[in-house]
JSON list of C-alpha atoms in Angstrom, two decimals:
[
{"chain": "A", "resi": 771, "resn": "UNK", "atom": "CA", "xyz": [0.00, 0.00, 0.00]},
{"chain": "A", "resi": 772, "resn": "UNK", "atom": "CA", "xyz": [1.72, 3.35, -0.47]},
{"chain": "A", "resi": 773, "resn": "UNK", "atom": "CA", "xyz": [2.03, 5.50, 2.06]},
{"chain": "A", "resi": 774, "resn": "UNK", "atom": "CA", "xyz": [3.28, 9.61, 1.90]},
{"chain": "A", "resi": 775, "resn": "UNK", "atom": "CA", "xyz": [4.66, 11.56, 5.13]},
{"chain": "A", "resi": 776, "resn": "UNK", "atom": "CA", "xyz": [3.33, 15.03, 5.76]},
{"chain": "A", "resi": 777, "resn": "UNK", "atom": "CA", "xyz": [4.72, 17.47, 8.48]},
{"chain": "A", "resi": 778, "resn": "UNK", "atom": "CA", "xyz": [1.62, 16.88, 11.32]},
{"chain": "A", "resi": 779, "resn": "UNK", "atom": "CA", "xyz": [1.29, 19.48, 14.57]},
{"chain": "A", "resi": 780, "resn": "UNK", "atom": "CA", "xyz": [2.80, 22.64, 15.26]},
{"chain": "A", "resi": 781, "resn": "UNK", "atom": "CA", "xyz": [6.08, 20.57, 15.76]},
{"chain": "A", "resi": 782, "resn": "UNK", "atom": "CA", "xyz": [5.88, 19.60, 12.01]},
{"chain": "A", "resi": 783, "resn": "UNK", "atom": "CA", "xyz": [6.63, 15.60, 12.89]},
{"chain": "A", "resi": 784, "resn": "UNK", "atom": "CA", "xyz": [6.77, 13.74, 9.83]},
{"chain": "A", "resi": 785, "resn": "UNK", "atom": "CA", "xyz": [3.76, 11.08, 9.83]},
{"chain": "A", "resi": 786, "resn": "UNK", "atom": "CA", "xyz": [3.42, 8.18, 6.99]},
{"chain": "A", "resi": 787, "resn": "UNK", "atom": "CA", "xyz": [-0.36, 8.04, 5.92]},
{"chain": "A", "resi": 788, "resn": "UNK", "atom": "CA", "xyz": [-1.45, 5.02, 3.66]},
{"chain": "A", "resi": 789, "resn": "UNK", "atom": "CA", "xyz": [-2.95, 6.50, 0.64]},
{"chain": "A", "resi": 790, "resn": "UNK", "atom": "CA", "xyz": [-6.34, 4.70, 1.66]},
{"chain": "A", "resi": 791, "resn": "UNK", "atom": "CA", "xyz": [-7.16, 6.23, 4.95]},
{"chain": "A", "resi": 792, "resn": "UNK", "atom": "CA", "xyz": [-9.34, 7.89, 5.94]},
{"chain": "A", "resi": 793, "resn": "UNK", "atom": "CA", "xyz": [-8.47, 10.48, 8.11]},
{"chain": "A", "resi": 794, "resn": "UNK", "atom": "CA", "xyz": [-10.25, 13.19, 10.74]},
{"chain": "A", "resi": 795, "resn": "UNK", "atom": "CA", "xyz": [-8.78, 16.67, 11.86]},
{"chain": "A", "resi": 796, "resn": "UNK", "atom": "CA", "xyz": [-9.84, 16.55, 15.52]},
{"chain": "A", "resi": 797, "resn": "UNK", "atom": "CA", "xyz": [-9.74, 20.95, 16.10]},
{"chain": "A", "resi": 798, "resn": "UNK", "atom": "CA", "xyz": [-8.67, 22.04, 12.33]},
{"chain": "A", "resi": 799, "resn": "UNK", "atom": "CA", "xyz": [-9.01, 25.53, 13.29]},
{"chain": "A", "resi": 800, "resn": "UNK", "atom": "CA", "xyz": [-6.97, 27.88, 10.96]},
{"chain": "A", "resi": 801, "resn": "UNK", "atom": "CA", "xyz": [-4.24, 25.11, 10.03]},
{"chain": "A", "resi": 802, "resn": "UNK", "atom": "CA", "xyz": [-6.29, 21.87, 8.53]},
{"chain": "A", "resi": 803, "resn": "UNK", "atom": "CA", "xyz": [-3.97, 18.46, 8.13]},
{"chain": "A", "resi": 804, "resn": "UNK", "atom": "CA", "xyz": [-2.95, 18.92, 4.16]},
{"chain": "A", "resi": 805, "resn": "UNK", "atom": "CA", "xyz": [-4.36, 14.72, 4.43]},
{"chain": "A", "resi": 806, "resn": "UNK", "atom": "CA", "xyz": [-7.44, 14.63, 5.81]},
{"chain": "A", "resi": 807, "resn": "UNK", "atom": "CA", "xyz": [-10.38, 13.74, 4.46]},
{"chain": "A", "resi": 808, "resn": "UNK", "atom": "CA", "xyz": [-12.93, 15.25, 7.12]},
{"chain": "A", "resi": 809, "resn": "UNK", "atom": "CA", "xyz": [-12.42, 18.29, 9.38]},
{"chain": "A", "resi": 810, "resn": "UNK", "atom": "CA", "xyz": [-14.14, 18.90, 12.92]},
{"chain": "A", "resi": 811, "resn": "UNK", "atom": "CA", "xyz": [-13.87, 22.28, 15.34]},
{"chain": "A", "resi": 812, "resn": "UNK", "atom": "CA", "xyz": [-15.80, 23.07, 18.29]},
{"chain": "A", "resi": 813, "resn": "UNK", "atom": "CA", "xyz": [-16.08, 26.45, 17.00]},
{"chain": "A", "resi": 814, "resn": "UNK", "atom": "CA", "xyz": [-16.88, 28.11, 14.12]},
{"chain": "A", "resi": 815, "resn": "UNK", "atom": "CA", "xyz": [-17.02, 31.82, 14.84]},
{"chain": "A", "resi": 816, "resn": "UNK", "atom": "CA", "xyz": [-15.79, 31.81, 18.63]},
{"chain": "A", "resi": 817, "resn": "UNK", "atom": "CA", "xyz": [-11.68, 31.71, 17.81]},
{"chain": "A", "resi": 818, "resn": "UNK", "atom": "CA", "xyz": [-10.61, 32.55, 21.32]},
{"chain": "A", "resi": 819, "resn": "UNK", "atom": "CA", "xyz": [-9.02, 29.28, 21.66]},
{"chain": "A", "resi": 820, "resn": "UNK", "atom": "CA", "xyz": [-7.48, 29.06, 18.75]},
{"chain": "A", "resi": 821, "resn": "UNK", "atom": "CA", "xyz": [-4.84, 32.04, 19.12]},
{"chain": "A", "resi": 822, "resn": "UNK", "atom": "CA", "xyz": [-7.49, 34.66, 17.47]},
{"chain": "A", "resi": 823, "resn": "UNK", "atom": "CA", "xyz": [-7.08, 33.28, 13.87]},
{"chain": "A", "resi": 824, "resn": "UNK", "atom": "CA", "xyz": [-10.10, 33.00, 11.90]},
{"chain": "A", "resi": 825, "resn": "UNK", "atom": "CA", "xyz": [-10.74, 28.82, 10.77]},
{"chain": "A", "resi": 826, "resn": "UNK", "atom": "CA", "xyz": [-9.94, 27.82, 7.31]},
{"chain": "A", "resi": 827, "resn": "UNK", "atom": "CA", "xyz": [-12.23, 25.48, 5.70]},
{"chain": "A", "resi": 828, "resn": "UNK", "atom": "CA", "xyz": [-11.31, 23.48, 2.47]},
{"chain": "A", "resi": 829, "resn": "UNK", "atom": "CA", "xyz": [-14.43, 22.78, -0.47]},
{"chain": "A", "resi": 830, "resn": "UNK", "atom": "CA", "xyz": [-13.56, 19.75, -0.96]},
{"chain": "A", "resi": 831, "resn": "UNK", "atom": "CA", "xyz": [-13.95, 18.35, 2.47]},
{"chain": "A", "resi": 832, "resn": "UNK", "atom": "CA", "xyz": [-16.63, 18.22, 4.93]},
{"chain": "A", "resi": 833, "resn": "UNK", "atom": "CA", "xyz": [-16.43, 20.49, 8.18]},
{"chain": "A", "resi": 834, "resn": "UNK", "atom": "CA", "xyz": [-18.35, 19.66, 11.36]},
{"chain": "A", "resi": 835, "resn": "UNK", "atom": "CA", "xyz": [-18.62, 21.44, 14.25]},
{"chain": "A", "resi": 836, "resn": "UNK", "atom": "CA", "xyz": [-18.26, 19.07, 17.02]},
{"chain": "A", "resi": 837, "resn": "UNK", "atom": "CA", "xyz": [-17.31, 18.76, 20.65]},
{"chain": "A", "resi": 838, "resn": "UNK", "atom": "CA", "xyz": [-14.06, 16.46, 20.70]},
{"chain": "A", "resi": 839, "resn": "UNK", "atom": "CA", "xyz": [-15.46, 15.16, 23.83]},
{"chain": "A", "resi": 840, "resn": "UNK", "atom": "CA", "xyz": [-18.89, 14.13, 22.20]},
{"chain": "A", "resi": 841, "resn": "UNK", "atom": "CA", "xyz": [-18.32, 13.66, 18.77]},
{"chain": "A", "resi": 842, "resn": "UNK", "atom": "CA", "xyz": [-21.21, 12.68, 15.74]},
{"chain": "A", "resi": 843, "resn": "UNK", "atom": "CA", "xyz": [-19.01, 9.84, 14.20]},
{"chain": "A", "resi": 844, "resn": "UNK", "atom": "CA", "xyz": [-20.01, 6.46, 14.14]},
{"chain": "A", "resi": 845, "resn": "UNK", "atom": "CA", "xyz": [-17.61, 3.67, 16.42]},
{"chain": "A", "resi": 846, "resn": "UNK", "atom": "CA", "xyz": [-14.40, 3.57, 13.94]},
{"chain": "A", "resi": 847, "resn": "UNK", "atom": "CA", "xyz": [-15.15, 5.58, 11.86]},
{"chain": "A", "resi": 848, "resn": "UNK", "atom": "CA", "xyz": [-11.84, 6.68, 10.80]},
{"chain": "A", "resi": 849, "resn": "UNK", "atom": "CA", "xyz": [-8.70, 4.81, 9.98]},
{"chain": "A", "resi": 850, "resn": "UNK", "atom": "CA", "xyz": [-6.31, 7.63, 11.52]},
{"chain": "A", "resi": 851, "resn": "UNK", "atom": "CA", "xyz": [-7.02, 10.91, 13.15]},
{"chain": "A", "resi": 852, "resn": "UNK", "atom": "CA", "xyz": [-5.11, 13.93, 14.05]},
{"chain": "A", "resi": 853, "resn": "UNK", "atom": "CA", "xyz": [-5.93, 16.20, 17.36]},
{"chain": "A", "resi": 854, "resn": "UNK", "atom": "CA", "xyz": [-3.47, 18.57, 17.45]},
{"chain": "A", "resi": 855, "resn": "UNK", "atom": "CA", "xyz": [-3.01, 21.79, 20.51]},
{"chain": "A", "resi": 856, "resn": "UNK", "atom": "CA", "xyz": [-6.80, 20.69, 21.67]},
{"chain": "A", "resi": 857, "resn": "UNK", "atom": "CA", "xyz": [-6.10, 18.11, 24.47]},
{"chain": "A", "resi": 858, "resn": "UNK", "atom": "CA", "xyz": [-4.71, 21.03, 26.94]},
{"chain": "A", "resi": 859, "resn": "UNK", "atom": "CA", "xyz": [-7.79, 23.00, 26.60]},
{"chain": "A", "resi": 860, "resn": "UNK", "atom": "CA", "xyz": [-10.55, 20.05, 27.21]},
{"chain": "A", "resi": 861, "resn": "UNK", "atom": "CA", "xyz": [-13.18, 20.41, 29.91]},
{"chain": "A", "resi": 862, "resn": "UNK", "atom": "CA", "xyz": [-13.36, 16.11, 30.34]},
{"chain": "A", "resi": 863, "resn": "UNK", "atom": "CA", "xyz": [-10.44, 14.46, 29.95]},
{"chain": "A", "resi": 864, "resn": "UNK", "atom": "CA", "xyz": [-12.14, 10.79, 30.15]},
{"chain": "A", "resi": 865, "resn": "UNK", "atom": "CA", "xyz": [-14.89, 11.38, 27.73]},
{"chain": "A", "resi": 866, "resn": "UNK", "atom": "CA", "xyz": [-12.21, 12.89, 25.42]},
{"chain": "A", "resi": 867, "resn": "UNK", "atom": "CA", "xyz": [-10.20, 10.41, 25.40]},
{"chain": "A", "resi": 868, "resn": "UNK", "atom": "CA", "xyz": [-12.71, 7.48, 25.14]},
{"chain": "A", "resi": 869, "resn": "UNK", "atom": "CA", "xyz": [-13.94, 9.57, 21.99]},
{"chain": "A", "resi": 870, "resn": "UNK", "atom": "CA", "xyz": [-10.48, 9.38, 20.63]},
{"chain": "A", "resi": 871, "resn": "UNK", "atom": "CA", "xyz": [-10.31, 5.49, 20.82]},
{"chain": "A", "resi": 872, "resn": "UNK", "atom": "CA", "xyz": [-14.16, 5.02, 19.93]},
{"chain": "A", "resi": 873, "resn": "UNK", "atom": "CA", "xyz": [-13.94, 6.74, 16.43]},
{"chain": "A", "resi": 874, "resn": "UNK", "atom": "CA", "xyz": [-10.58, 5.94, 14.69]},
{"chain": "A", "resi": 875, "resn": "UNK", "atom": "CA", "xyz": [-8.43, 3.28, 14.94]},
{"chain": "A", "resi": 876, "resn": "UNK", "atom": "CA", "xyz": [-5.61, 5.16, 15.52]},
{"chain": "A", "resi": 877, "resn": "UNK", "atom": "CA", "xyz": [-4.00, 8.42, 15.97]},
{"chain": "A", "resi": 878, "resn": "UNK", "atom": "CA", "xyz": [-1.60, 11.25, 17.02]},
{"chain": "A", "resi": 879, "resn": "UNK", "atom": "CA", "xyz": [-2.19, 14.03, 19.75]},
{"chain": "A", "resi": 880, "resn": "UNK", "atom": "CA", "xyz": [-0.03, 16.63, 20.25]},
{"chain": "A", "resi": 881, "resn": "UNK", "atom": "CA", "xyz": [0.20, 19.24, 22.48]},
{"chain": "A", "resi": 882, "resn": "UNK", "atom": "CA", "xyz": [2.75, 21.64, 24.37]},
{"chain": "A", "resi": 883, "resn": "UNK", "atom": "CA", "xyz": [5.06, 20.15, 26.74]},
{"chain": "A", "resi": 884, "resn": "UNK", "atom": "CA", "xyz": [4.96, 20.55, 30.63]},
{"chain": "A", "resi": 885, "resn": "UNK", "atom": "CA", "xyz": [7.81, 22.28, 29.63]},
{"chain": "A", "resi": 886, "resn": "UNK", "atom": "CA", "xyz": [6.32, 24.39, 27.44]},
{"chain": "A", "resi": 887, "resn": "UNK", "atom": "CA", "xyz": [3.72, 25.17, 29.39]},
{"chain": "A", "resi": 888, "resn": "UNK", "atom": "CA", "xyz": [6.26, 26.33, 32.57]},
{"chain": "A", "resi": 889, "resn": "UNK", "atom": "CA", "xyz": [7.49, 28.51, 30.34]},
{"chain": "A", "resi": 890, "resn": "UNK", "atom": "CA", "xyz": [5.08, 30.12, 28.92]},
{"chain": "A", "resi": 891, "resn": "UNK", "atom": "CA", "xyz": [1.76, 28.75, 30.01]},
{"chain": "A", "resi": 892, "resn": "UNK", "atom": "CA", "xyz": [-1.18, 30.78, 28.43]},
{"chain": "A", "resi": 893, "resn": "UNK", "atom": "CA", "xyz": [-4.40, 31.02, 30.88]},
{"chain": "A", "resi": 894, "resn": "UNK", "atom": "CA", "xyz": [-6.60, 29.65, 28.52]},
{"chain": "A", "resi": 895, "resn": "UNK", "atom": "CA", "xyz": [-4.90, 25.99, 28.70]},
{"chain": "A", "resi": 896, "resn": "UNK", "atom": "CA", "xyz": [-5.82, 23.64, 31.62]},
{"chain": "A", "resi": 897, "resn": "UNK", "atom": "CA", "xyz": [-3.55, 21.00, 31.33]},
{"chain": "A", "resi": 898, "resn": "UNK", "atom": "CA", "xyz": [0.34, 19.65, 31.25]},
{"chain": "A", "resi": 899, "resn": "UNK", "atom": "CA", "xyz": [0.04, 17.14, 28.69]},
{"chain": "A", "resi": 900, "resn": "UNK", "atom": "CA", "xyz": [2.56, 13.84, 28.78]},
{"chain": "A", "resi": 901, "resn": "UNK", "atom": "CA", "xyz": [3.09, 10.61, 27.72]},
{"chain": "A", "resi": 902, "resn": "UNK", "atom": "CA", "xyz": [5.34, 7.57, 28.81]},
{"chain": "A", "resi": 903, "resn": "UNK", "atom": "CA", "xyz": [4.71, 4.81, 26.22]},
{"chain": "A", "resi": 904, "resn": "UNK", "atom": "CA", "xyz": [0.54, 3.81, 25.74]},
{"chain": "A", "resi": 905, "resn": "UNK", "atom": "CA", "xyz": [-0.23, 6.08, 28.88]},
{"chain": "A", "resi": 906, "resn": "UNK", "atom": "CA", "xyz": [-1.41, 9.76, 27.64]},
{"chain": "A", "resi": 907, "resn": "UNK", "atom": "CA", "xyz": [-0.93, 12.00, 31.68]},
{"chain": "A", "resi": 908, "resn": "UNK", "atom": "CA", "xyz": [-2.89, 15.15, 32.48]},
{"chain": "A", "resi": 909, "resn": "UNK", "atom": "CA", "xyz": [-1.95, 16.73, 35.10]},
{"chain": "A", "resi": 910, "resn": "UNK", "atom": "CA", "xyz": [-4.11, 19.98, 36.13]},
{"chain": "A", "resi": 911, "resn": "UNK", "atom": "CA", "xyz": [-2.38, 23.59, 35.26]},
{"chain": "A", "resi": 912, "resn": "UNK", "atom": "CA", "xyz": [-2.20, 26.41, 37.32]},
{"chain": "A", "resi": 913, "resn": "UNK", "atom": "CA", "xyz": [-4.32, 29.44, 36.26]},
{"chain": "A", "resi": 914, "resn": "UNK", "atom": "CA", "xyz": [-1.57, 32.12, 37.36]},
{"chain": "A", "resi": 915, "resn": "UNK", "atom": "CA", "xyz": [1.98, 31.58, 35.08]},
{"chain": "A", "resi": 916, "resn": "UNK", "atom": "CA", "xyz": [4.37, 29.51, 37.53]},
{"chain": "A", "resi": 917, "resn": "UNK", "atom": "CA", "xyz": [7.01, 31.47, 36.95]},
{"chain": "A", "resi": 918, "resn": "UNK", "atom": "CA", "xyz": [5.41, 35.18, 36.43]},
{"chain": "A", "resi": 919, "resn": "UNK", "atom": "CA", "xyz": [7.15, 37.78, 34.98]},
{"chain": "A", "resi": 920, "resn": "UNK", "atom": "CA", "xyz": [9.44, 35.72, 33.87]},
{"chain": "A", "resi": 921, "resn": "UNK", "atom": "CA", "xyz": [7.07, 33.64, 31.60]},
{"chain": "A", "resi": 922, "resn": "UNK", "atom": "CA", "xyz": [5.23, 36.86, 31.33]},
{"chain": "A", "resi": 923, "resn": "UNK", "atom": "CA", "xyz": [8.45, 38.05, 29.66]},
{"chain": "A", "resi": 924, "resn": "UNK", "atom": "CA", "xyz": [8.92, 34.89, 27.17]},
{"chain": "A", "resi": 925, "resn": "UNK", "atom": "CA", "xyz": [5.11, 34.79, 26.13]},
{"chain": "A", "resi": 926, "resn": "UNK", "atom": "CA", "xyz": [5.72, 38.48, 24.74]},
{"chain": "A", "resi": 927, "resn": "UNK", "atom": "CA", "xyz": [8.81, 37.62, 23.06]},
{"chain": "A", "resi": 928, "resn": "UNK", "atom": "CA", "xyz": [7.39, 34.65, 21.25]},
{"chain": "A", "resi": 929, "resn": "UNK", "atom": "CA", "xyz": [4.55, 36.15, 20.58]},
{"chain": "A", "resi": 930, "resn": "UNK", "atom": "CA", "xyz": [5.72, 39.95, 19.71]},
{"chain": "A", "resi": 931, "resn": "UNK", "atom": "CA", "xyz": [3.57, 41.40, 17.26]},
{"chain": "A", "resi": 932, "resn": "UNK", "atom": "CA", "xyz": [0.62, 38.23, 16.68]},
{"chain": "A", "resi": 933, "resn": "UNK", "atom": "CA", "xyz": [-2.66, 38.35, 17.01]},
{"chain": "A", "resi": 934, "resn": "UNK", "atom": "CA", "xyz": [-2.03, 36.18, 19.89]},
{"chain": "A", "resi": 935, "resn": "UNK", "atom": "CA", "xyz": [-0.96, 38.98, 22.55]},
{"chain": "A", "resi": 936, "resn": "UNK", "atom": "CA", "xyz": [-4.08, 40.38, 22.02]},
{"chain": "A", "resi": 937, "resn": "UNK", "atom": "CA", "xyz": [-6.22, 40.48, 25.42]},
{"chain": "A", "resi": 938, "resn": "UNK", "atom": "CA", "xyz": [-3.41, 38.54, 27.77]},
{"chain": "A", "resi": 939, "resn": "UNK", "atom": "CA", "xyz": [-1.64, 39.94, 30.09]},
{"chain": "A", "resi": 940, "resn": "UNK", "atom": "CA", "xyz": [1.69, 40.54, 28.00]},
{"chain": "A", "resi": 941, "resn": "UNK", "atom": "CA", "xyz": [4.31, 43.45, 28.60]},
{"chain": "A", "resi": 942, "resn": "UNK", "atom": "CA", "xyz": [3.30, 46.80, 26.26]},
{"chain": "A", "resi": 943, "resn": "UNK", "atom": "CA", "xyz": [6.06, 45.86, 24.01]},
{"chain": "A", "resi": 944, "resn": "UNK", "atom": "CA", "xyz": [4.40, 42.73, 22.63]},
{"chain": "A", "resi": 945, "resn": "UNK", "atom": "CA", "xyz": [2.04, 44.63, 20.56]},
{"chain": "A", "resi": 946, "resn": "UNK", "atom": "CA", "xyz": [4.37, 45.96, 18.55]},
{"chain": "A", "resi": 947, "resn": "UNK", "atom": "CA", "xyz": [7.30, 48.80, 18.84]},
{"chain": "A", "resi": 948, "resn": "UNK", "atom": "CA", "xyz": [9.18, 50.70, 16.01]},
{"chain": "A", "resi": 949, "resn": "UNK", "atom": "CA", "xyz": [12.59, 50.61, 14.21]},
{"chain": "A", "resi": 950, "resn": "UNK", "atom": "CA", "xyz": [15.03, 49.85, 14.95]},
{"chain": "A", "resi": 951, "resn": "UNK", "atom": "CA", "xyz": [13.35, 47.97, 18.00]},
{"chain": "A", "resi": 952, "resn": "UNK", "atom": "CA", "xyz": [10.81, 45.89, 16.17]},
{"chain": "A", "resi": 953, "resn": "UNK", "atom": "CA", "xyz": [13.43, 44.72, 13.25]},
{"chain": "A", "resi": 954, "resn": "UNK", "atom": "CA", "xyz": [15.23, 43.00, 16.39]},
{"chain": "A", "resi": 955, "resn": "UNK", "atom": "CA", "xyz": [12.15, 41.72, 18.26]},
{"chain": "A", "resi": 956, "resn": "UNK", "atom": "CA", "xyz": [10.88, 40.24, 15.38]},
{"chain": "A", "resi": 957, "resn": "UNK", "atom": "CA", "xyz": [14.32, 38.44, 14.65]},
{"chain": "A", "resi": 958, "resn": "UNK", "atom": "CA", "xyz": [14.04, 37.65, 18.08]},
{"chain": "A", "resi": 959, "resn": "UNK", "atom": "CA", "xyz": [10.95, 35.97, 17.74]},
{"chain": "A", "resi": 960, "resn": "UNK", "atom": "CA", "xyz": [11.49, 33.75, 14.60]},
{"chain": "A", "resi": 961, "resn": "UNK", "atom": "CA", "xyz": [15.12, 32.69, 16.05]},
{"chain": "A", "resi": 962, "resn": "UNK", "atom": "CA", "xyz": [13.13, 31.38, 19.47]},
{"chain": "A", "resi": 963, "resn": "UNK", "atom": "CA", "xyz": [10.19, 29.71, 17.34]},
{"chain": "A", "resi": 964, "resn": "UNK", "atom": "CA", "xyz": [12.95, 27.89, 14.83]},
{"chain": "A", "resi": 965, "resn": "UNK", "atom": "CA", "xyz": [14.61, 26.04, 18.65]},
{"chain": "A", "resi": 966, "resn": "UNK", "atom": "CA", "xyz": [11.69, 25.66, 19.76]},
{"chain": "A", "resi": 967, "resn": "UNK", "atom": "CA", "xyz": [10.96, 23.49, 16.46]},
{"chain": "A", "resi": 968, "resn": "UNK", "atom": "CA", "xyz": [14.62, 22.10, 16.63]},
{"chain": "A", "resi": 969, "resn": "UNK", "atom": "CA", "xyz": [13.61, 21.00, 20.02]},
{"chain": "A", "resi": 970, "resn": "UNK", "atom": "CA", "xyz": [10.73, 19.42, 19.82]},
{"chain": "A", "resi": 971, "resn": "UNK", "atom": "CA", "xyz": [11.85, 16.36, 21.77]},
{"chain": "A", "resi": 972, "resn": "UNK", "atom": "CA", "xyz": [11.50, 18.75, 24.63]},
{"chain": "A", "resi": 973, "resn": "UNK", "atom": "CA", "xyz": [9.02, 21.49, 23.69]},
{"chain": "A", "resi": 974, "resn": "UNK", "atom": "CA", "xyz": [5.87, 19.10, 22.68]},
{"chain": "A", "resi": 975, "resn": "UNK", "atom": "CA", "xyz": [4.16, 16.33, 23.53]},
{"chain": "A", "resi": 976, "resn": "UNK", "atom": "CA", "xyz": [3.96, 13.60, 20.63]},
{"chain": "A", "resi": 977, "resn": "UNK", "atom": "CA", "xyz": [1.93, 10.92, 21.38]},
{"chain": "A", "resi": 978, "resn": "UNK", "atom": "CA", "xyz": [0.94, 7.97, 18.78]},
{"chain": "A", "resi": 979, "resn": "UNK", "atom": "CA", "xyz": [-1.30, 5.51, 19.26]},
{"chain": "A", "resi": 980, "resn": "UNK", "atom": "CA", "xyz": [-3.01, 2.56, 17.79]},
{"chain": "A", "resi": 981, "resn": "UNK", "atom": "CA", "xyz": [-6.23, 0.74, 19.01]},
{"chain": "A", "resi": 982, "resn": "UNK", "atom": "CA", "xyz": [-6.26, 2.22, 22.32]},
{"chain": "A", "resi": 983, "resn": "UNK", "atom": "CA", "xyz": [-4.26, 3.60, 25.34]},
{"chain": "A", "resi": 984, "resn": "UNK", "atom": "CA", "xyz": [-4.57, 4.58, 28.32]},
{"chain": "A", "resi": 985, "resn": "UNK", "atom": "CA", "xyz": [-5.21, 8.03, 30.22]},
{"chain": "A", "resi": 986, "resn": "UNK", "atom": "CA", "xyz": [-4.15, 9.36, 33.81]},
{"chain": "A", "resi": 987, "resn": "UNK", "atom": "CA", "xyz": [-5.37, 12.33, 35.62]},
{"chain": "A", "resi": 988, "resn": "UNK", "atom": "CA", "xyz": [-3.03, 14.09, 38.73]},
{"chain": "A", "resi": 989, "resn": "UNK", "atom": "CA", "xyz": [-3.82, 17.72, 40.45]}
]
């Protein structure tokens, strides 16, 4: 069967897909998998969660608005799926989970890692997200940044001048400054995106799985 590899998540990890699956976008938002066949979001209009980028929607694939935690797809539905940055924002971890493993066969999630999220944890995510072979961990986040300004600090600096300072509590700066300031800051910003990237052993969560696995909840 052939099979082609396309750059899946924000980490870009290269995934083989068999020409003959059929694949959901769990959370498509404004960056839809380039392979799948059917996309899903939770929200249409409402992009709050999804760093204040409007969704993209493709013709020539059906979009449904669905709740990854209750989802309208029958049992296996789907051959592979991928749920990419929506695990650390999820209300019910079990009934996501069992929804994951109830509709496809198999599939990636990926999300920041704790480390990440230490760093520079936005408020709107409620989880640390890791994995240790089948087992997926959540482990409750804090609403204020564990390390304040500091992470304060970082969040601007990765962020300088997106849509994605707007509304959080960011230092002035982040919203944009002028020359020769903003020529460095946004230098700045694409050198710490491309290690993050580099990194992504340490900066994400990549967890495959296939049939089913298991889940874990600590405070």
């Amino acid at each position: 069967m052939t099979t082609n590899q396309y750059a899946t998540g924000n980490s870009k990890t290269l995934i083989a897909f068999q020409d003959d699956w059929l694949v959901l976008d769990i959370g498509s938002g404004h960056n839809p998998h380039p392979r799948a066949n059917v996309l899903a979001d939770r929200f249409f209009e409402d992009d709050a969660e999804r760093t204040g980028k409007g969704i993209v929607l493709d013709e020539a694939k059906p979009f449904v608005i669905a709740d990854a935690c209750a989802m309208p797809f029958k049992d296996g539905a789907f051959d592979f799926l991928v749920c990419s940055h929506v695990a650390e924002h999820i209300d019910d971890v079990p009934a996501f989970c069992a929804e994951l493993q109830r509709v496809s066969k198999a599939g990636y999630v990926e999300t920041p890692s704790k480390f990440t999220e230490l760093i520079r944890h936005p408020p709107n995510h409620r989880w640390f997200v890791s994995s240790k072979g089948s087992l997926l961990r959540f482990e409750k986040a804090p609403v204020d940044h564990p390390l304040g300004a500091l992470g304060k600090l970082f969040f601007s600096l990765y962020f300088y001048g997106t849509r994605q300072v707007a509304n959080r509590n960011v230092y002035a700066f982040a919203d944009g400054v002028g020359q020769p300031l903003h020529f460095f800051l946004e230098n700045l910003r694409g050198g710490l995106r491309l290690l993050w990237r580099l990194g992504k052993a340490v900066t994400y969560t990549r967890f495959r799985w296939q049939g089913k696995f298991q889940w874990q909840i600590s405070d």
